Amino acid sequence: DILKSAAKGETRIEMRHNATEDLSLRLERLGNRLVVGMVVSASILAASLILNSPLKIMDVTLDVLGGATVPLTAVLGVSGYFIATVLGVWLILSILRSGRL
């Protein structure tokens, strides 16, 4: 009877897989970590290239350093390193908090 009703197209089969939501969440976390890691590495590379650049765009006077004049490329390079460090620490902390290294 089951085969006859299937042959007539009267049978409907429905399957549910409950593990797909957990897999989707894990893949999303993995993707986010990969993106943050790529942004950190790109920031480090860009900051390194800027700091080692022989070109000096313009000079900036920083009152924090007693009125020292610093090239803008150095300020951008150090800012890139700072941003990369903050993002790297955030990534490491989020991985450690999840308990899965």
mmCIF file of C-alpha atoms in Angstrom:
data_model
loop_
_atom_site.group_PDB
_atom_site.id
_atom_site.type_symbol
_atom_site.label_atom_id
_atom_site.label_comp_id
_atom_site.label_asym_id
_atom_site.label_seq_id
_atom_site.Cartn_x
_atom_site.Cartn_y
_atom_site.Cartn_z
ATOM 1 C CA ASP A 1 0.000 0.000 0.000
ATOM 2 C CA ILE A 2 2.851 2.385 0.834
ATOM 3 C CA LEU A 3 4.593 1.733 -2.481
ATOM 4 C CA LYS A 4 1.329 2.142 -4.413
ATOM 5 C CA SER A 5 0.588 5.488 -2.739
ATOM 6 C CA ALA A 6 4.191 6.603 -3.365
ATOM 7 C CA ALA A 7 3.878 5.665 -7.042
ATOM 8 C CA LYS A 8 0.690 7.721 -7.304
ATOM 9 C CA GLY A 9 2.420 10.701 -5.658
ATOM 10 C CA GLU A 10 0.192 10.625 -2.593
ATOM 11 C CA THR A 11 2.999 10.044 -0.092
ATOM 12 C CA ARG A 12 4.856 12.867 1.545
ATOM 13 C CA ILE A 13 8.114 12.354 3.423
ATOM 14 C CA GLU A 14 9.434 15.018 5.743
ATOM 15 C CA MET A 15 12.843 14.926 7.439
ATOM 16 C CA ARG A 16 14.171 17.295 10.063
ATOM 17 C CA HIS A 17 17.777 17.554 11.097
ATOM 18 C CA ASN A 18 18.284 19.395 14.388
ATOM 19 C CA ALA A 19 22.081 19.669 14.249
ATOM 20 C CA THR A 20 22.141 22.184 11.381
ATOM 21 C CA GLU A 21 21.527 25.176 13.667
ATOM 22 C CA ASP A 22 24.547 24.317 15.817
ATOM 23 C CA LEU A 23 26.680 23.795 12.714
ATOM 24 C CA SER A 24 25.538 27.125 11.297
ATOM 25 C CA LEU A 25 26.482 28.917 14.520
ATOM 26 C CA ARG A 26 29.915 27.283 14.555
ATOM 27 C CA LEU A 27 30.545 28.191 10.929
ATOM 28 C CA GLU A 28 29.510 31.782 11.597
ATOM 29 C CA ARG A 29 31.948 32.039 14.519
ATOM 30 C CA LEU A 30 34.694 30.489 12.416
ATOM 31 C CA GLY A 31 34.044 32.950 9.623
ATOM 32 C CA ASN A 32 34.055 35.905 12.004
ATOM 33 C CA ARG A 33 37.363 34.816 13.529
ATOM 34 C CA LEU A 34 38.907 34.350 10.119
ATOM 35 C CA VAL A 35 37.809 37.806 9.038
ATOM 36 C CA VAL A 36 39.131 39.448 12.200
ATOM 37 C CA GLY A 37 42.410 37.555 11.814
ATOM 38 C CA MET A 38 42.715 38.736 8.226
ATOM 39 C CA VAL A 39 41.978 42.334 9.242
ATOM 40 C CA VAL A 40 44.615 42.140 11.985
ATOM 41 C CA SER A 41 47.238 40.748 9.627
ATOM 42 C CA ALA A 42 46.376 43.300 6.943
ATOM 43 C CA SER A 43 46.623 46.119 9.502
ATOM 44 C CA ILE A 44 50.029 44.901 10.631
ATOM 45 C CA LEU A 45 51.272 44.679 7.051
ATOM 46 C CA ALA A 46 49.897 48.096 6.124
ATOM 47 C CA ALA A 47 51.341 49.704 9.254
ATOM 48 C CA SER A 48 54.727 48.128 8.534
ATOM 49 C CA LEU A 49 54.712 49.401 4.976
ATOM 50 C CA ILE A 50 53.713 52.899 6.077
ATOM 51 C CA LEU A 51 56.344 53.061 8.813
ATOM 52 C CA ASN A 52 59.083 51.897 6.454
ATOM 53 C CA SER A 53 58.046 54.234 3.668
ATOM 54 C CA PRO A 54 60.697 56.801 2.742
ATOM 55 C CA LEU A 55 57.959 59.267 1.753
ATOM 56 C CA LYS A 56 56.956 61.863 4.308
ATOM 57 C CA ILE A 57 53.523 63.304 3.555
ATOM 58 C CA MET A 58 53.466 66.122 6.092
ATOM 59 C CA ASP A 59 54.636 66.835 9.609
ATOM 60 C CA VAL A 60 52.289 66.812 12.595
ATOM 61 C CA THR A 61 53.079 68.553 15.860
ATOM 62 C CA LEU A 62 52.114 66.472 18.879
ATOM 63 C CA ASP A 63 51.688 68.404 22.108
ATOM 64 C CA VAL A 64 51.705 65.134 24.070
ATOM 65 C CA LEU A 65 55.374 64.642 23.251
ATOM 66 C CA GLY A 66 56.363 68.175 24.241
ATOM 67 C CA GLY A 67 55.605 69.705 20.870
ATOM 68 C CA ALA A 68 57.598 67.179 18.856
ATOM 69 C CA THR A 69 57.179 67.181 15.098
ATOM 70 C CA VAL A 70 56.406 63.734 13.720
ATOM 71 C CA PRO A 71 55.738 62.708 10.097
ATOM 72 C CA LEU A 72 52.106 61.813 9.353
ATOM 73 C CA THR A 73 53.238 58.445 7.983
ATOM 74 C CA ALA A 74 54.668 57.553 11.404
ATOM 75 C CA VAL A 75 51.400 58.537 13.111
ATOM 76 C CA LEU A 76 49.406 56.414 10.663
ATOM 77 C CA GLY A 77 51.781 53.473 11.068
ATOM 78 C CA VAL A 78 51.646 53.530 14.855
ATOM 79 C CA SER A 79 47.853 53.930 14.740
ATOM 80 C CA GLY A 80 47.641 50.856 12.494
ATOM 81 C CA TYR A 81 49.749 48.842 14.926
ATOM 82 C CA PHE A 82 47.550 49.994 17.811
ATOM 83 C CA ILE A 83 44.336 49.016 15.996
ATOM 84 C CA ALA A 84 45.812 45.643 15.001
ATOM 85 C CA THR A 85 46.884 45.016 18.606
ATOM 86 C CA VAL A 86 43.425 45.841 19.987
ATOM 87 C CA LEU A 87 41.703 43.620 17.423
ATOM 88 C CA GLY A 88 44.206 40.808 18.008
ATOM 89 C CA VAL A 89 43.704 40.898 21.778
ATOM 90 C CA TRP A 90 39.923 40.956 21.278
ATOM 91 C CA LEU A 91 40.142 37.932 18.974
ATOM 92 C CA ILE A 92 42.314 35.988 21.418
ATOM 93 C CA LEU A 93 39.995 36.797 24.324
ATOM 94 C CA SER A 94 36.905 35.730 22.384
ATOM 95 C CA ILE A 95 38.559 32.444 21.451
ATOM 96 C CA LEU A 96 39.644 31.818 25.056
ATOM 97 C CA ARG A 97 36.153 32.676 26.360
ATOM 98 C CA SER A 98 34.544 30.179 24.024
ATOM 99 C CA GLY A 99 36.764 27.445 25.454
ATOM 100 C CA ARG A 100 37.696 26.112 22.031
ATOM 101 C CA LEU A 101 41.243 26.908 21.065
#
